Coordinates of C-alpha atoms and ligand atoms in Angstrom, one line a residue:
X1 CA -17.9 16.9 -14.5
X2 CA -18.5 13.7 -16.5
X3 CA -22.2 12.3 -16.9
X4 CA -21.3 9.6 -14.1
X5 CA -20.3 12.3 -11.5
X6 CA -22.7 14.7 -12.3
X7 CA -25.4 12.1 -12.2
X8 CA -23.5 11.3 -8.5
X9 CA -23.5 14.8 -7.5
X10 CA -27.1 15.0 -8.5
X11 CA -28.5 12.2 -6.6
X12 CA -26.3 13.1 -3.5
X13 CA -27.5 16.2 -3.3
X14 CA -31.3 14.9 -3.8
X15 CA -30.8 12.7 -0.8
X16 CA -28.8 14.9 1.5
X17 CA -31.6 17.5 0.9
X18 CA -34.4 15.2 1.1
X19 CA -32.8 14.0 4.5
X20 CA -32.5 18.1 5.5
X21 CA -28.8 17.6 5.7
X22 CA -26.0 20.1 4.3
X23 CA -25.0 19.4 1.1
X24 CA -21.9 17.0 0.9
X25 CA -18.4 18.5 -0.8
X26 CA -17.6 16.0 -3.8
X27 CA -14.0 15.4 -4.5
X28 CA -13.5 15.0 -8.0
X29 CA -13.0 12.0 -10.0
X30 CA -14.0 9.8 -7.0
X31 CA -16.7 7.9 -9.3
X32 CA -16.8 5.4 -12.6
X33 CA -18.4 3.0 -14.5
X34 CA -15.6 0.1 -15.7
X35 CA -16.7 -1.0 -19.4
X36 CA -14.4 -4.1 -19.4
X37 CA -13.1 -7.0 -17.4
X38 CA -13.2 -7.3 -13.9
X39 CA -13.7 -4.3 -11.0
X40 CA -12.4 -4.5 -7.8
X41 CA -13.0 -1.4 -5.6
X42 CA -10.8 -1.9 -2.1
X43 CA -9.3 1.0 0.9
X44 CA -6.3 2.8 0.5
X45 CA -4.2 0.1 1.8
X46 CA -5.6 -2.5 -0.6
X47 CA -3.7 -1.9 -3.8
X48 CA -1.5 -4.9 -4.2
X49 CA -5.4 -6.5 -2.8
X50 CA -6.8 -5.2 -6.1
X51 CA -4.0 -6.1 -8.0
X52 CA -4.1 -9.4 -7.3
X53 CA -7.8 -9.9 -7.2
X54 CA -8.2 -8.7 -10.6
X55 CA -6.1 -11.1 -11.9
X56 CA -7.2 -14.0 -10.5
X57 CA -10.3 -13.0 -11.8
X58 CA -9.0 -12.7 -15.3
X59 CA -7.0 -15.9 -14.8
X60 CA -11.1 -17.6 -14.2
X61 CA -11.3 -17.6 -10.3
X62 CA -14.2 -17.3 -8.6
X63 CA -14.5 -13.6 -7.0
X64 CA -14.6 -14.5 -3.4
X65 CA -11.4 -16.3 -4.0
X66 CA -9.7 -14.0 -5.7
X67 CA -10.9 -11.1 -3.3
X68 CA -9.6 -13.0 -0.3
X69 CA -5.8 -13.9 -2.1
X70 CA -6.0 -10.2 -2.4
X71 CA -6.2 -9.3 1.4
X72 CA -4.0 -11.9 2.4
X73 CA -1.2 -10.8 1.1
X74 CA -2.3 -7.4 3.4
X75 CA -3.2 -10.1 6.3
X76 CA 0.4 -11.9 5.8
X77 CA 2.1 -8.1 5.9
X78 CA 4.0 -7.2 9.5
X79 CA 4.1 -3.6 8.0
X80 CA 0.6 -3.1 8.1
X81 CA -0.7 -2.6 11.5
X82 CA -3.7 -2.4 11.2
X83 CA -4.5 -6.1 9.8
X84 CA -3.4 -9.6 10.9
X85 CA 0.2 -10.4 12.0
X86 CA 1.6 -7.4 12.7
X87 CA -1.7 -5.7 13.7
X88 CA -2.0 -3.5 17.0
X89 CA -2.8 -5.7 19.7
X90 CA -5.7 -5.3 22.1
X91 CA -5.2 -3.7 25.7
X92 CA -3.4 -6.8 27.3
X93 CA -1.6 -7.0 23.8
X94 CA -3.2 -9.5 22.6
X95 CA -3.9 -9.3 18.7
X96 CA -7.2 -10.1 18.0
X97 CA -9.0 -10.6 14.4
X98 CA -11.8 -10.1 12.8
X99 CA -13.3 -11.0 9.4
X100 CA -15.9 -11.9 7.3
X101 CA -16.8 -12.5 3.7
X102 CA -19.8 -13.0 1.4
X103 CA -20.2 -14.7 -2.1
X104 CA -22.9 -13.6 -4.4
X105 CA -23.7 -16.3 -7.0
X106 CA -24.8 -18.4 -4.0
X107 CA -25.5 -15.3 -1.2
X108 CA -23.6 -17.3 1.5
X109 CA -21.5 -15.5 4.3
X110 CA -19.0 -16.5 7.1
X111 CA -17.4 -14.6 9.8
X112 CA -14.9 -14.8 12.8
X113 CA -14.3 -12.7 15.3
X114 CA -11.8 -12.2 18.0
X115 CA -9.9 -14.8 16.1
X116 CA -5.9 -15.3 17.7
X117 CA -3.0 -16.7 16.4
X118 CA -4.1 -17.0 13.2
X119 CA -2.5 -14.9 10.3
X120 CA -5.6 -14.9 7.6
X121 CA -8.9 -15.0 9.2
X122 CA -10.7 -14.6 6.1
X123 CA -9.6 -17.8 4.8
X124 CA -11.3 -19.3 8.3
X125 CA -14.1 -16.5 7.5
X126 CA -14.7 -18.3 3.9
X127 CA -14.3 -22.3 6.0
X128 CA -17.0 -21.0 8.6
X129 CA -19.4 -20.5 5.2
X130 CA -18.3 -23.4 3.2
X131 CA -17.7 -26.3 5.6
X132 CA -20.2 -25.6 8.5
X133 CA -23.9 -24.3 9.0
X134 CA -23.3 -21.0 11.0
X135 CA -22.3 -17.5 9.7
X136 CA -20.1 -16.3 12.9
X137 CA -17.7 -18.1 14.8
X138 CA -15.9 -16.5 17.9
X139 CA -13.0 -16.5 20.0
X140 CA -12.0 -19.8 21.2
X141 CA -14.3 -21.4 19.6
X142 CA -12.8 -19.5 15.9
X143 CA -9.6 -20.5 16.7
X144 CA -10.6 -24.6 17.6
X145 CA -12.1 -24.3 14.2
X146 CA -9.1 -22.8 12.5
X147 CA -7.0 -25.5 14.7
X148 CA -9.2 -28.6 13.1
X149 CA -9.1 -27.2 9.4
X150 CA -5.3 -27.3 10.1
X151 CA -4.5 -24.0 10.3
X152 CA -0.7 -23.3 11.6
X153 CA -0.7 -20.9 14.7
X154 CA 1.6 -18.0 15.2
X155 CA 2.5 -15.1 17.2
X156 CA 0.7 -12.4 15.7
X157 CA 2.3 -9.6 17.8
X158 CA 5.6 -8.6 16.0
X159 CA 8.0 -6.9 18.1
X160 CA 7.2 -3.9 16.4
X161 CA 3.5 -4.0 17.1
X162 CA 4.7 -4.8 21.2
X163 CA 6.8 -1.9 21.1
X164 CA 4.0 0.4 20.0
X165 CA 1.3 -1.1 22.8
X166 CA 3.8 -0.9 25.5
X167 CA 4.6 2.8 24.7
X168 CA 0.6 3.3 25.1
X169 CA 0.5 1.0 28.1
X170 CA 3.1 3.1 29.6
X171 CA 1.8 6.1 28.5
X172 CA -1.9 6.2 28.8
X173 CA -2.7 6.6 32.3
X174 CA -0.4 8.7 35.2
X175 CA -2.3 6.6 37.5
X176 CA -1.2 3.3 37.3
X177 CA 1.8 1.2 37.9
X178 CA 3.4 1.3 34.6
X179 CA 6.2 3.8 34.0
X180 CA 7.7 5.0 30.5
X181 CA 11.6 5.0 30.7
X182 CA 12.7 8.3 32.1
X183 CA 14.8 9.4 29.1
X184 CA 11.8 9.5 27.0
X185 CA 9.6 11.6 29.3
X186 CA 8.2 13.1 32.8
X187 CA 6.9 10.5 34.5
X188 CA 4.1 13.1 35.6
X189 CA 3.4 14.1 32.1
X190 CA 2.7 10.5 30.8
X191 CA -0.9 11.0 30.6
X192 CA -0.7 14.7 28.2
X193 CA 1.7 12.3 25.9
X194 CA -1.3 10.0 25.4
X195 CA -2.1 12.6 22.4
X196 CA 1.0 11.2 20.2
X197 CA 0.0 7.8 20.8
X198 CA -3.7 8.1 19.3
X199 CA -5.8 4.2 19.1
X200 CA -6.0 3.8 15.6
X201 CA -8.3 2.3 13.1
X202 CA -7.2 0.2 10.3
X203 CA -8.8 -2.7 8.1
X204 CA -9.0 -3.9 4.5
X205 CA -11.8 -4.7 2.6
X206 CA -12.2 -5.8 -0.9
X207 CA -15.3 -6.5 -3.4
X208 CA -15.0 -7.2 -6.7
X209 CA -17.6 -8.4 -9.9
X210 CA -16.5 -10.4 -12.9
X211 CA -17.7 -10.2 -16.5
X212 CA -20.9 -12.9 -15.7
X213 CA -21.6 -10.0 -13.2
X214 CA -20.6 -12.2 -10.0
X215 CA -20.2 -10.3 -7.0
X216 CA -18.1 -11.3 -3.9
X217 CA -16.5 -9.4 -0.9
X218 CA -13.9 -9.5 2.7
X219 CA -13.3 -7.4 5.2
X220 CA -10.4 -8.1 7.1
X221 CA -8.4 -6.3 10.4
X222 CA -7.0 -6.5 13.9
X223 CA -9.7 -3.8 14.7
X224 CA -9.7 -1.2 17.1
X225 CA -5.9 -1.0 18.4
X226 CA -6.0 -0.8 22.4
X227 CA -9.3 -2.4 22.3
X228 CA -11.0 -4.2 25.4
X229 CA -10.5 -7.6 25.0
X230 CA -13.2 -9.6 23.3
X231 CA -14.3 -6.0 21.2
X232 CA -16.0 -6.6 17.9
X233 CA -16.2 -4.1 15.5
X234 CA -18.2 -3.8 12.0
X235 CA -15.6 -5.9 10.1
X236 CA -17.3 -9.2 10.8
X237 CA -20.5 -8.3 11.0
X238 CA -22.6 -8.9 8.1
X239 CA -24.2 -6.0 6.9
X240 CA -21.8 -3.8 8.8
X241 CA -18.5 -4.0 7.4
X242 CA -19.8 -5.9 4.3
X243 CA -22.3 -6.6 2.4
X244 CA -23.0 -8.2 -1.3
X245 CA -26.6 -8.8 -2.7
X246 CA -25.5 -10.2 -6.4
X247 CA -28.3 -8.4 -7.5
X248 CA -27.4 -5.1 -6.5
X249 CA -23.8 -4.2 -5.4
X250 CA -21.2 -4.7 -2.7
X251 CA -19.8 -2.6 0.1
X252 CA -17.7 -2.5 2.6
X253 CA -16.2 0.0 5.3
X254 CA -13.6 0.9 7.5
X255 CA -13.2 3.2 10.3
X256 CA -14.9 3.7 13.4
X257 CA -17.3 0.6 13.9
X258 CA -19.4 1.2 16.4
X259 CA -20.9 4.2 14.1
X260 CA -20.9 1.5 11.5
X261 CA -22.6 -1.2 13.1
X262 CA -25.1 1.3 14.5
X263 CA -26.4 1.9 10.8
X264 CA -26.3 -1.1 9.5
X265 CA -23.2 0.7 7.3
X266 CA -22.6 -1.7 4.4
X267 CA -26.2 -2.8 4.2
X268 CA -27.4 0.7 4.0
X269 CA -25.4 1.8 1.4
X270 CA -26.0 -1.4 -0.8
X271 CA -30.3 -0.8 -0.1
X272 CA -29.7 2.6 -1.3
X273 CA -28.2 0.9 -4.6
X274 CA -30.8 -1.1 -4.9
X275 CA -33.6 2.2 -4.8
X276 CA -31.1 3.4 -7.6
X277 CA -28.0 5.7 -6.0
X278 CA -24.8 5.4 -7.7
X279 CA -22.7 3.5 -5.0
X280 CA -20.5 7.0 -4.7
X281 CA -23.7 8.7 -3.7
X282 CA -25.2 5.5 -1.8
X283 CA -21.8 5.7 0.5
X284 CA -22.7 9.4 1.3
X285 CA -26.2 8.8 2.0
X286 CA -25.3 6.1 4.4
X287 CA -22.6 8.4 5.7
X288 CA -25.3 11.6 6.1
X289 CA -27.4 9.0 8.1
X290 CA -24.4 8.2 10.7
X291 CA -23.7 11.9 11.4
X292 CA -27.3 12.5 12.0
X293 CA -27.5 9.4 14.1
X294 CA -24.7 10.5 16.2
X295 CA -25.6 12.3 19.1
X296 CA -23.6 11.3 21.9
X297 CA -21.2 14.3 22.6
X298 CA -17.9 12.4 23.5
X299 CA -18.8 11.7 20.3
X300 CA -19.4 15.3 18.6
X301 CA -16.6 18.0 17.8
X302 CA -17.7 21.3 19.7
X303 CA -19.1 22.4 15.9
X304 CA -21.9 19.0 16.2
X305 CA -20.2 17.1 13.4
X306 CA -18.6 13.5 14.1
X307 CA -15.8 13.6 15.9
X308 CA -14.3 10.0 13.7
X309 CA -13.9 9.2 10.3
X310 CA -15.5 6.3 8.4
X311 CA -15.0 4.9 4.8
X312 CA -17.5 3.4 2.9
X313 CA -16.4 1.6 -1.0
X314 CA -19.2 0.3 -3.1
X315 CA -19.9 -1.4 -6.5
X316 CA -23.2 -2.2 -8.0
X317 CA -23.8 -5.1 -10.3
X318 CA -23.7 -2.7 -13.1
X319 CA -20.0 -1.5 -13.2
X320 CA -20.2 1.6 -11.6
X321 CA -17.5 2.3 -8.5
X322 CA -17.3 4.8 -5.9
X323 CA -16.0 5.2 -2.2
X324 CA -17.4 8.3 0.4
X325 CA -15.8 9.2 4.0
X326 CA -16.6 11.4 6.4
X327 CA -13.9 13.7 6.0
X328 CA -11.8 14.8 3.2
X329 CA -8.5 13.4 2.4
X330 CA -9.7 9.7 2.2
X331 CA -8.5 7.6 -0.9
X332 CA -9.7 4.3 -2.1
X333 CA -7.7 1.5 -5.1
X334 CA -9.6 0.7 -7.8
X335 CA -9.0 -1.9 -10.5
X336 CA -11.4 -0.9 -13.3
X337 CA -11.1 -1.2 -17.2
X338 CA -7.3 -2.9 -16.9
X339 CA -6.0 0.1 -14.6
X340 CA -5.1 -0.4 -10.9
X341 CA -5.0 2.9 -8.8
X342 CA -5.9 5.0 -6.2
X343 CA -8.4 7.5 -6.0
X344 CA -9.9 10.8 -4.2
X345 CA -12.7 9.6 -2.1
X346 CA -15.7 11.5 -2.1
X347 CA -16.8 13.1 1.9
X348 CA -19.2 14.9 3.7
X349 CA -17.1 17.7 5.2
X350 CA -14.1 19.5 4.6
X351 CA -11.2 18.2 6.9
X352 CA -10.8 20.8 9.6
X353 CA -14.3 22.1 9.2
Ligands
LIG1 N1 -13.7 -0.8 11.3 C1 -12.7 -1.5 12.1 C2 -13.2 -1.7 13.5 O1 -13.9 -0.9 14.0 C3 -11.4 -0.7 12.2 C4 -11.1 0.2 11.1 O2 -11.5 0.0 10.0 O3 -10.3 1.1 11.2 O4 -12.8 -2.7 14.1

């Protein structure tokens, strides 16, 4: 174990036992410190994100810039469902958006949620801070504001993402009026097929710090697949699914939202930075605190542990990286000292535990 994990295991351990908890598995090599250039710590689906990001930074852009180049090209992507065009839509499928961002050097936020028809919300997330005097726009309201900054409007529900919701919409209930095509299966069985067609999580985020030890961050997705309409998750919500103090560190999450929002996720884990965790161990502090905040037991596996996952990835102001999930198996990209890669996440409990 290298001085920074050790030092990661160490404090984890202090806090988890300080907090009563079980002490948390570490996966290895799930922490670092990057000695040169620019760090950019993003979820698994954010390497071409870092990639990108870094670069810019290197090429002298500002971080919250280069960040949000770096999740549009995820934004932009049909294949990824789970963010902008070609995201899951909502229950009356209906893709729905949410993002926000924050820049460090002048600790300035924007946000939209249940933004429509527009492919990159985190560009309008990054207009909301710069060109008005609110932090959140919503809705209709997002999209008129989108609309005036010129914005082009599409169709965000590709015929791949429709082909999925109607399946669910066919699938989900035995009790209403929609009927899956009988080749596929027994009418009266719909509601037991329900388990292959799961709602799903999914969302990018991506902070990064330059050499003058700027700090910026996004968090992008379509949310919740299957969502009511109107839903807001922790994604646009500042301190939930982000948060940057250019002093300390950045986070950001992804998973379940409600958990998220309900601990002030992001914020939490960049507080715990600033009282001197390593972000690795700040992300499992923060994630210790949502499973003992949990109680509800639609919410609990018959063992008491959550019954979700989330992901938290943090950087502080002083190069070090790390990223913490619930449950094993979670990997985060990374763009530290000139490498771009993915890594083991660190987690509370062993998957299937
Ligand atoms: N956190 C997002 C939400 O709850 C979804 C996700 O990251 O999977 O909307």
């Amino acid at each position: 174990m290298s001085d920074v994990s050790r030092r990661g295991f160490l404090q984890s351990a202090a806090v988890v036992a300080a907090s009563g908890g079980v002490v948390p598995a570490i996966a290895k090599a799930t922490s670092g410190t990057n000695k040169r250039g620019p760090l950019v710590i993003s979820s698994a689906n954010g390497l071409r994100a870092t990639e990108k990001a870094a670069s810019m930074i290197r090429g002298g852009a500002d971080t919250l810039d280069a960040v949000i180049a770096g999740v549009n090209i995820v934004e932009e992507d049909p294949d990824d469902m789970s963010v902008g065009y070609g995201g899951l839509p909502n229950e009356d499928g209906v893709v729905e958006l949410d993002s926000c961002c924050m820049h460090g050097p002048t600790a300035d936020a924007g946000a939209v949620a249940s933004l429509r028809n527009i492919k990159t919300p985190s560009k309008v997330a990054r207009l909301v801070m710069r060109r008005t005097d609110h932090v959140l726009i919503v809705g209709e309201g997002a999209l008129r504001f989108a609309r005036a900054h010129g914005f082009e409007e599409t169709n965000l529900l590709t015929d791949k993402a429709r082909r999925v919701w109607l399946k669910w919409k066919e699938r989900h209930s035995d009790r209403d009026d929609w009927i899956a095509p009988a080749n596929e299966v027994d009418p009266k069985k719909q509601a037991d097929s329900l388990a292959g067609h799961p709602q799903t999580y999914g969302t990018i985020t991506c902070c990064a710090l330059n050499e003058k030890s700027e700090i910026s961050g996004v968090t992008t997705t379509s949310g919740l697949s299957y969502k009511i309409p109107g839903r807001v998750g922790d994604s646009p919500i500042i301190g939930a699914g982000l948060f940057v103090d250019n002093e300390v560190g950045a986070c950001g999450s992804t998973g379940r939202g409600e958990a998220v929002i309900k601990i002030c996720g992001s914020h939490t884990v960049v507080e715990a930075m600033r009282h001197g965790m390593d972000p690795e161990a700040a992300c499992l502090h923060a994630l210790k605190r949502m499973a003992n905040h949990t109680k509800l037991p639609r919410l609990l596996k018959k063992n008491g542990k959550p019954a979700f996952d989330v992901k938290f990835y943090a950087i502080s102001k002083d190069g070090k990286f790390g990223g913490a999930a619930i449950w094993s198996g979670a990997k985060f990209s990374v763009y530290s000292d000139g490498e771009n890669r993915l890594e083991d996440a660190a987690f509370l409990y062993e998957r299937g535990a």
